[in-house]
GROMACS .gro file of C-alpha atoms in nm:
model
  369
    1MET     CA    1   0.000   0.000   0.000
    2ASN     CA    2   0.154   0.329  -0.113
    3ARG     CA    3   0.061   0.569   0.169
    4PRO     CA    4   0.147   0.941   0.187
    5TYR     CA    5   0.408   1.057   0.437
    6ASN     CA    6   0.237   1.206   0.741
    7PHE     CA    7   0.441   1.473   0.922
    8SER     CA    8   0.171   1.552   1.180
    9ALA     CA    9   0.289   1.657   1.526
   10GLY     CA   10   0.017   1.448   1.691
   11PRO     CA   11  -0.193   1.250   1.670
   12ALA     CA   12   0.079   1.123   1.444
   13ALA     CA   13   0.178   0.846   1.208
   14ILE     CA   14   0.175   0.490   1.342
   15PRO     CA   15   0.399   0.220   1.187
   16ALA     CA   16   0.218   0.047   0.901
   17GLU     CA   17   0.301  -0.296   1.046
   18VAL     CA   18   0.124  -0.199   1.368
   19LEU     CA   19  -0.186  -0.079   1.184
   20GLU     CA   20  -0.194  -0.395   0.973
   21THR     CA   21  -0.174  -0.619   1.280
   22ALA     CA   22  -0.447  -0.422   1.456
   23ALA     CA   23  -0.667  -0.444   1.147
   24ALA     CA   24  -0.618  -0.821   1.121
   25GLU     CA   25  -0.705  -0.866   1.490
   26MET     CA   26  -0.991  -0.616   1.499
   27LEU     CA   27  -1.275  -0.868   1.513
   28ASP     CA   28  -1.100  -1.160   1.683
   29TRP     CA   29  -0.790  -1.124   1.900
   30HIS     CA   30  -0.590  -1.448   1.899
   31GLY     CA   31  -0.896  -1.671   1.866
   32SER     CA   32  -1.071  -1.523   2.169
   33GLY     CA   33  -1.383  -1.439   1.970
   34MET     CA   34  -1.354  -1.076   2.084
   35GLY     CA   35  -1.187  -0.764   1.960
   36VAL     CA   36  -0.965  -0.584   2.210
   37MET     CA   37  -1.215  -0.298   2.246
   38GLU     CA   38  -1.479  -0.552   2.358
   39MET     CA   39  -1.273  -0.721   2.630
   40SER     CA   40  -1.306  -0.681   3.004
   41HIS     CA   41  -1.002  -0.497   3.129
   42ARG     CA   42  -0.984  -0.751   3.412
   43GLY     CA   43  -1.016  -1.059   3.191
   44LYS     CA   44  -0.720  -1.287   3.130
   45GLU     CA   45  -0.701  -1.189   2.763
   46PHE     CA   46  -0.653  -0.820   2.825
   47ILE     CA   47  -0.436  -0.870   3.133
   48SER     CA   48  -0.193  -1.062   2.911
   49ILE     CA   49  -0.188  -0.769   2.665
   50TYR     CA   50  -0.125  -0.523   2.947
   51GLU     CA   51   0.149  -0.728   3.112
   52GLN     CA   52   0.334  -0.776   2.784
   53ALA     CA   53   0.311  -0.406   2.699
   54GLU     CA   54   0.445  -0.306   3.041
   55ALA     CA   55   0.729  -0.559   3.022
   56ASP     CA   56   0.825  -0.451   2.670
   57LEU     CA   57   0.827  -0.082   2.762
   58ARG     CA   58   1.039  -0.151   3.070
   59GLU     CA   59   1.285  -0.345   2.855
   60LEU     CA   60   1.296  -0.089   2.572
   61LEU     CA   61   1.355   0.212   2.798
   62ALA     CA   62   1.566   0.017   3.051
   63VAL     CA   63   1.334   0.134   3.330
   64PRO     CA   64   1.485   0.041   3.669
   65ALA     CA   65   1.299  -0.191   3.904
   66ASN     CA   66   1.233   0.091   4.153
   67PHE     CA   67   1.017   0.278   3.902
   68LYS     CA   68   0.648   0.207   3.845
   69ILE     CA   69   0.499   0.221   3.494
   70LEU     CA   70   0.144   0.354   3.495
   71PHE     CA   71  -0.100   0.354   3.205
   72MET     CA   72  -0.336   0.647   3.258
   73GLN     CA   73  -0.568   0.887   3.076
   74GLY     CA   74  -0.585   1.262   3.025
   75GLY     CA   75  -0.276   1.329   2.815
   76GLY     CA   76   0.010   1.561   2.897
   77LEU     CA   77  -0.224   1.850   2.977
   78ALA     CA   78  -0.393   1.655   3.254
   79GLU     CA   79  -0.054   1.553   3.394
   80ASN     CA   80   0.023   1.922   3.436
   81ALA     CA   81  -0.233   1.905   3.718
   82ILE     CA   82  -0.186   1.544   3.826
   83VAL     CA   83   0.189   1.579   3.886
   84PRO     CA   84   0.158   1.870   4.135
   85LEU     CA   85  -0.140   1.702   4.298
   86ASN     CA   86   0.091   1.407   4.371
   87LEU     CA   87   0.434   1.562   4.417
   88SER     CA   88   0.407   1.929   4.513
   89HIS     CA   89   0.339   1.882   4.887
   90ALA     CA   90   0.158   2.217   4.843
   91ALA     CA   91   0.504   2.374   4.849
   92THR     CA   92   0.734   2.533   4.588
   93VAL     CA   93   0.789   2.375   4.246
   94ASP     CA   94   1.056   2.493   4.002
   95PHE     CA   95   1.001   2.524   3.627
   96VAL     CA   96   1.237   2.577   3.336
   97LEU     CA   97   1.040   2.735   3.050
   98THR     CA   98   1.154   2.633   2.703
   99GLY     CA   99   0.834   2.670   2.500
  100SER     CA  100   0.457   2.645   2.490
  101TRP     CA  101   0.424   2.319   2.679
  102SER     CA  102   0.636   2.416   2.978
  103GLN     CA  103   0.445   2.747   2.985
  104LYS     CA  104   0.120   2.551   3.018
  105SER     CA  105   0.276   2.334   3.288
  106VAL     CA  106   0.379   2.621   3.516
  107LYS     CA  107   0.041   2.790   3.479
  108GLU     CA  108  -0.149   2.476   3.576
  109ALA     CA  109   0.080   2.389   3.867
  110GLY     CA  110   0.013   2.729   4.019
  111LYS     CA  111  -0.333   2.603   4.113
  112TYR     CA  112  -0.193   2.334   4.345
  113ALA     CA  113   0.158   2.430   4.456
  114ALA     CA  114   0.223   2.710   4.703
  115GLN     CA  115   0.448   2.863   4.439
  116ALA     CA  116   0.518   2.769   4.080
  117HIS     CA  117   0.858   2.930   4.050
  118VAL     CA  118   1.015   3.005   3.711
  119ALA     CA  119   1.378   2.907   3.764
  120ALA     CA  120   1.475   2.995   3.407
  121SER     CA  121   1.307   3.095   3.083
  122GLY     CA  122   1.397   3.103   2.715
  123GLU     CA  123   1.119   3.349   2.636
  124ALA     CA  124   1.365   3.633   2.567
  125SER     CA  125   1.498   3.434   2.271
  126ASN     CA  126   1.144   3.346   2.157
  127PHE     CA  127   1.219   2.996   2.282
  128THR     CA  128   1.492   2.930   2.029
  129ALA     CA  129   1.746   2.829   2.297
  130ILE     CA  130   1.759   2.654   2.635
  131PRO     CA  131   1.887   2.866   2.923
  132PRO     CA  132   2.224   2.726   3.041
  133ALA     CA  133   2.175   2.506   3.346
  134ALA     CA  134   2.434   2.704   3.542
  135SER     CA  135   2.206   3.008   3.520
  136TRP     CA  136   1.899   2.839   3.667
  137ASP     CA  137   1.763   2.996   3.987
  138LEU     CA  138   1.663   2.676   4.164
  139SER     CA  139   1.469   2.702   4.490
  140ARG     CA  140   1.602   2.560   4.813
  141GLY     CA  141   1.373   2.275   4.916
  142ALA     CA  142   1.167   2.263   4.596
  143SER     CA  143   0.934   1.964   4.575
  144TYR     CA  144   1.048   1.895   4.219
  145VAL     CA  145   1.193   2.059   3.909
  146HIS     CA  146   0.989   2.037   3.589
  147ILE     CA  147   1.116   2.052   3.231
  148CYS     CA  148   0.962   1.969   2.896
  149SER     CA  149   1.247   1.767   2.751
  150ASN     CA  150   1.120   1.818   2.395
  151GLU     CA  151   0.903   2.113   2.299
  152THR     CA  152   0.675   2.000   2.016
  153ILE     CA  153   0.580   2.350   1.898
  154HIS     CA  154   0.906   2.541   1.926
  155GLY     CA  155   1.132   2.251   1.828
  156VAL     CA  156   1.368   2.269   2.127
  157GLU     CA  157   1.509   1.952   2.288
  158PHE     CA  158   1.730   1.876   2.587
  159HIS     CA  159   1.992   1.647   2.433
  160GLU     CA  160   2.119   1.576   2.784
  161LEU     CA  161   1.900   1.583   3.093
  162PRO     CA  162   2.016   1.823   3.365
  163ASP     CA  163   2.205   1.684   3.662
  164LEU     CA  164   2.017   1.856   3.944
  165GLN     CA  165   2.251   1.732   4.214
  166ALA     CA  166   2.543   1.893   4.034
  167LEU     CA  167   2.338   2.215   4.033
  168GLY     CA  168   2.292   2.195   4.410
  169SER     CA  169   1.931   2.073   4.409
  170ASP     CA  170   1.804   1.761   4.585
  171ALA     CA  171   1.465   1.786   4.413
  172PRO     CA  172   1.352   1.509   4.178
  173LEU     CA  173   1.344   1.596   3.809
  174VAL     CA  174   1.007   1.568   3.633
  175ILE     CA  175   1.017   1.548   3.254
  176ASP     CA  176   0.738   1.581   3.001
  177PHE     CA  177   0.877   1.356   2.729
  178SER     CA  178   0.553   1.328   2.531
  179SER     CA  179   0.701   1.408   2.191
  180HIS     CA  180   1.030   1.220   2.207
  181VAL     CA  181   0.955   0.920   2.427
  182ALA     CA  182   1.107   0.603   2.277
  183SER     CA  183   1.317   0.804   2.031
  184ARG     CA  184   1.632   0.780   2.246
  185PRO     CA  185   1.744   0.631   2.580
  186VAL     CA  186   1.653   0.792   2.913
  187ASP     CA  187   1.907   0.853   3.191
  188TRP     CA  188   1.690   0.736   3.479
  189SER     CA  189   1.958   0.826   3.734
  190ARG     CA  190   1.858   1.189   3.675
  191VAL     CA  191   1.480   1.143   3.663
  192GLY     CA  192   1.217   1.113   3.933
  193LEU     CA  193   0.912   1.104   3.706
  194ALA     CA  194   0.851   1.106   3.332
  195PHE     CA  195   0.515   1.143   3.162
  196GLY     CA  196   0.389   1.160   2.809
  197GLY     CA  197   0.082   1.134   2.592
  198ALA     CA  198   0.107   0.837   2.358
  199GLN     CA  199  -0.031   1.006   2.047
  200LYS     CA  200   0.298   1.144   1.919
  201ASN     CA  201   0.537   0.849   1.917
  202ILE     CA  202   0.367   0.545   2.068
  203GLY     CA  203   0.009   0.503   1.951
  204PRO     CA  204  -0.337   0.660   1.937
  205ALA     CA  205  -0.461   0.946   2.151
  206GLY     CA  206  -0.618   0.851   2.483
  207LEU     CA  207  -0.328   0.678   2.659
  208THR     CA  208  -0.085   0.856   2.891
  209ILE     CA  209   0.230   0.689   3.021
  210VAL     CA  210   0.370   0.782   3.361
  211ILE     CA  211   0.698   0.634   3.488
  212VAL     CA  212   0.754   0.728   3.850
  213ARG     CA  213   1.014   0.640   4.113
  214GLU     CA  214   0.858   0.443   4.397
  215ASP     CA  215   0.973   0.676   4.676
  216LEU     CA  216   0.767   0.956   4.520
  217LEU     CA  217   0.442   0.762   4.567
  218GLY     CA  218   0.207   0.816   4.857
  219HIS     CA  219   0.236   1.193   4.895
  220ALA     CA  220  -0.074   1.312   4.708
  221LEU     CA  221  -0.264   1.615   4.830
  222PRO     CA  222  -0.597   1.538   5.003
  223ALA     CA  223  -0.782   1.696   4.709
  224CYS     CA  224  -0.623   1.460   4.456
  225PRO     CA  225  -0.890   1.241   4.290
  226SER     CA  226  -0.838   0.873   4.367
  227ALA     CA  227  -0.812   0.782   3.999
  228PHE     CA  228  -0.521   1.029   3.964
  229ASN     CA  229  -0.337   0.928   4.280
  230TYR     CA  230  -0.021   0.761   4.153
  231LYS     CA  231   0.001   0.525   4.452
  232THR     CA  232  -0.358   0.411   4.401
  233VAL     CA  233  -0.297   0.355   4.030
  234ALA     CA  234   0.030   0.170   4.101
  235ASP     CA  235  -0.122  -0.048   4.374
  236ASN     CA  236  -0.393  -0.153   4.130
  237GLN     CA  237  -0.160  -0.218   3.833
  238SER     CA  238  -0.326   0.065   3.636
  239MET     CA  239  -0.665  -0.105   3.677
  240TYR     CA  240  -0.816   0.111   3.952
  241ASN     CA  241  -1.057   0.241   3.689
  242THR     CA  242  -1.105   0.114   3.335
  243PRO     CA  243  -0.784   0.207   3.154
  244PRO     CA  244  -0.764   0.302   2.784
  245THR     CA  245  -0.752  -0.061   2.674
  246TRP     CA  246  -0.728   0.001   2.299
  247GLY     CA  247  -0.448   0.252   2.349
  248ILE     CA  248  -0.254   0.006   2.567
  249TYR     CA  249  -0.297  -0.265   2.303
  250MET     CA  250  -0.177  -0.036   2.025
  251ALA     CA  251   0.115   0.083   2.236
  252GLY     CA  252   0.204  -0.280   2.299
  253LEU     CA  253   0.211  -0.351   1.927
  254THR     CA  254   0.433  -0.046   1.879
  255PHE     CA  255   0.671  -0.164   2.152
  256GLN     CA  256   0.701  -0.500   1.975
  257TRP     CA  257   0.769  -0.317   1.648
  258LEU     CA  258   1.040  -0.112   1.820
  259LYS     CA  259   1.205  -0.426   1.954
  260ARG     CA  260   1.232  -0.560   1.597
  261GLN     CA  261   1.411  -0.252   1.462
  262ARG     CA  262   1.775  -0.287   1.356
  263GLU     CA  263   2.047  -0.044   1.249
  264GLY     CA  264   2.367  -0.240   1.198
  265GLU     CA  265   2.440  -0.409   1.531
  266LEU     CA  266   2.204  -0.178   1.720
  267THR     CA  267   1.851  -0.282   1.816
  268GLY     CA  268   1.543  -0.127   1.975
  269ILE     CA  269   1.577   0.225   2.113
  270ALA     CA  270   1.949   0.249   2.030
  271ALA     CA  271   1.867   0.171   1.667
  272MET     CA  272   1.586   0.424   1.665
  273GLU     CA  273   1.812   0.695   1.808
  274GLN     CA  274   2.068   0.641   1.533
  275ARG     CA  275   1.794   0.647   1.269
  276ASN     CA  276   1.638   0.960   1.418
  277ILE     CA  277   1.971   1.141   1.422
  278ALA     CA  278   2.019   1.062   1.053
  279LYS     CA  279   1.669   1.182   0.963
  280ALA     CA  280   1.703   1.508   1.154
  281GLU     CA  281   2.051   1.583   1.019
  282LEU     CA  282   1.927   1.531   0.663
  283LEU     CA  283   1.643   1.781   0.701
  284TYR     CA  284   1.836   2.040   0.903
  285ARG     CA  285   2.119   2.031   0.650
  286SER     CA  286   1.878   2.097   0.366
  287ILE     CA  287   1.720   2.390   0.551
  288ASP     CA  288   2.052   2.542   0.656
  289GLN     CA  289   2.194   2.528   0.304
  290SER     CA  290   1.884   2.692   0.156
  291GLN     CA  291   1.825   3.055   0.064
  292LEU     CA  292   1.447   3.013   0.101
  293TYR     CA  293   1.400   2.822   0.428
  294LEU     CA  294   1.502   2.910   0.783
  295ASN     CA  295   1.517   2.729   1.116
  296LYS     CA  296   1.563   2.965   1.411
  297VAL     CA  297   1.652   2.718   1.689
  298ALA     CA  298   2.006   2.717   1.829
  299PRO     CA  299   2.194   2.418   1.681
  300ASN     CA  300   2.285   2.274   2.022
  301CYS     CA  301   1.920   2.222   2.121
  302ARG     CA  302   1.742   2.148   1.794
  303SER     CA  303   1.477   1.882   1.827
  304ARG     CA  304   1.519   1.559   1.636
  305MET     CA  305   1.146   1.499   1.645
  306ASN     CA  306   0.982   1.834   1.565
  307ILE     CA  307   1.149   2.063   1.314
  308PRO     CA  308   0.985   2.403   1.265
  309PHE     CA  309   1.098   2.606   0.965
  310PHE     CA  310   0.990   2.918   0.784
  311LEU     CA  311   0.984   3.039   0.426
  312ARG     CA  312   1.169   3.369   0.406
  313ASN     CA  313   0.895   3.478   0.165
  314GLU     CA  314   0.582   3.390   0.360
  315ALA     CA  315   0.364   3.481   0.064
  316LEU     CA  316   0.465   3.140  -0.070
  317ASN     CA  317   0.329   2.946   0.229
  318ASP     CA  318   0.001   2.839   0.071
  319ALA     CA  319   0.168   2.736  -0.254
  320PHE     CA  320   0.427   2.537  -0.057
  321LEU     CA  321   0.162   2.344   0.137
  322ALA     CA  322  -0.047   2.279  -0.175
  323GLY     CA  323   0.255   2.144  -0.361
  324ALA     CA  324   0.352   1.927  -0.067
  325LYS     CA  325   0.007   1.772  -0.053
  326GLU     CA  326   0.023   1.693  -0.425
  327ARG     CA  327   0.342   1.498  -0.356
  328GLY     CA  328   0.187   1.306  -0.067
  329LEU     CA  329   0.363   1.507   0.204
  330LEU     CA  330   0.094   1.577   0.461
  331GLN     CA  331   0.039   1.803   0.765
  332LEU     CA  332   0.340   2.029   0.731
  333LYS     CA  333   0.168   2.347   0.845
  334GLY     CA  334   0.324   2.494   1.160
  335HIS     CA  335   0.137   2.543   1.485
  336LYS     CA  336  -0.099   2.840   1.476
  337SER     CA  337   0.087   3.009   1.762
  338VAL     CA  338   0.417   3.033   1.572
  339GLY     CA  339   0.322   2.997   1.205
  340GLY     CA  340   0.550   2.869   0.932
  341MET     CA  341   0.599   2.499   0.875
  342ARG     CA  342   0.677   2.201   1.095
  343ALA     CA  343   0.791   1.851   1.007
  344SER     CA  344   0.758   1.592   1.283
  345LEU     CA  345   0.996   1.301   1.234
  346TYR     CA  346   0.870   1.050   1.487
  347ASN     CA  347   0.982   0.687   1.492
  348ALA     CA  348   0.720   0.585   1.236
  349MET     CA  349   0.859   0.829   0.977
  350PRO     CA  350   1.106   0.642   0.755
  351LEU     CA  351   1.421   0.796   0.615
  352ALA     CA  352   1.258   0.773   0.271
  353GLY     CA  353   0.986   1.011   0.388
  354VAL     CA  354   1.242   1.269   0.500
  355GLN     CA  355   1.428   1.230   0.170
  356ALA     CA  356   1.101   1.288  -0.017
  357LEU     CA  357   1.050   1.609   0.182
  358VAL     CA  358   1.405   1.724   0.115
  359ASP     CA  359   1.361   1.658  -0.257
  360TYR     CA  360   1.046   1.870  -0.251
  361LEU     CA  361   1.220   2.151  -0.061
  362HIS     CA  362   1.486   2.165  -0.331
  363ALA     CA  363   1.234   2.152  -0.617
  364PHE     CA  364   1.013   2.422  -0.466
  365GLU     CA  365   1.306   2.651  -0.400
  366LYS     CA  366   1.434   2.606  -0.756
  367GLN     CA  367   1.087   2.683  -0.890
  368HIS     CA  368   1.062   3.005  -0.688
  369ALA     CA  369   1.422   3.123  -0.700
   0.00000   0.00000   0.00000
């Protein structure tokens, strides 16, 4: 099947093999006589799906044994409230602002923490750079420090997670890794909690993954709803309420697909990281060498997953998008808050798709030179 290349920032492309498997199993999962959406979440059939998905994710991301993996609902936006409800102790929380998503996070946390303190902000650069860690104004005794490790809209990524202890902070680091989860390894020695919506790099919208260190459980504010209390969710193996069963199933298929990926001697997440580096370098190189296109993000923090770019002559925007669609290059329009274009190169985007985009960039520029 010759499908277009989908550069959507989310909900985003899902590997064709995963979609084909889901389609084949839609009416009857493994001879059970039921589709996954029809199963009891407490039945043995679905429990086996859930357990395999959790085990595969733990293996892929090398999640240590002292971290719990929770399958929840609400997406990253809901976690902006759920995290402070569980971890803030109604005290001070530090935020490093690097784009739209971390801005949303600090605003929401202000409803639950005594103070949502901005320790650093890249707003002065229009979020085209990450403030150097040495300049962060971290609070003494903060309950946690929050970063968005990849900003989907502004295209800024932490290529190395901050070492808070080296910065003089004993607070746990919370990362929103929604848009680059499973694209590279995670240094869990520097992380207390990671959360992400699945719809960008793992599966369909509706599933949220939370990976939380066990010692951070059991400190929820009294007002925290039971279904959002991490300890309650962990104690019930994500089955306290009916979880997003279809999303967990699709994520599980994606995890199995990831485990099959190979790049030379590399497998799984290591293979995907190498592939993602190659894809991003190909597109950034084409943009940087162009006289028509521009990426404004500092090279040392450019996202591998979400690449915003602009036409120097914005009068050509509509023609560019129309021509891209004719070539089967879909959803390249930038976020409404920043304009321009954006190409999201999640795991499901093959190198051939990026090459097709680069070929179009060259052809369009030649046509309008």
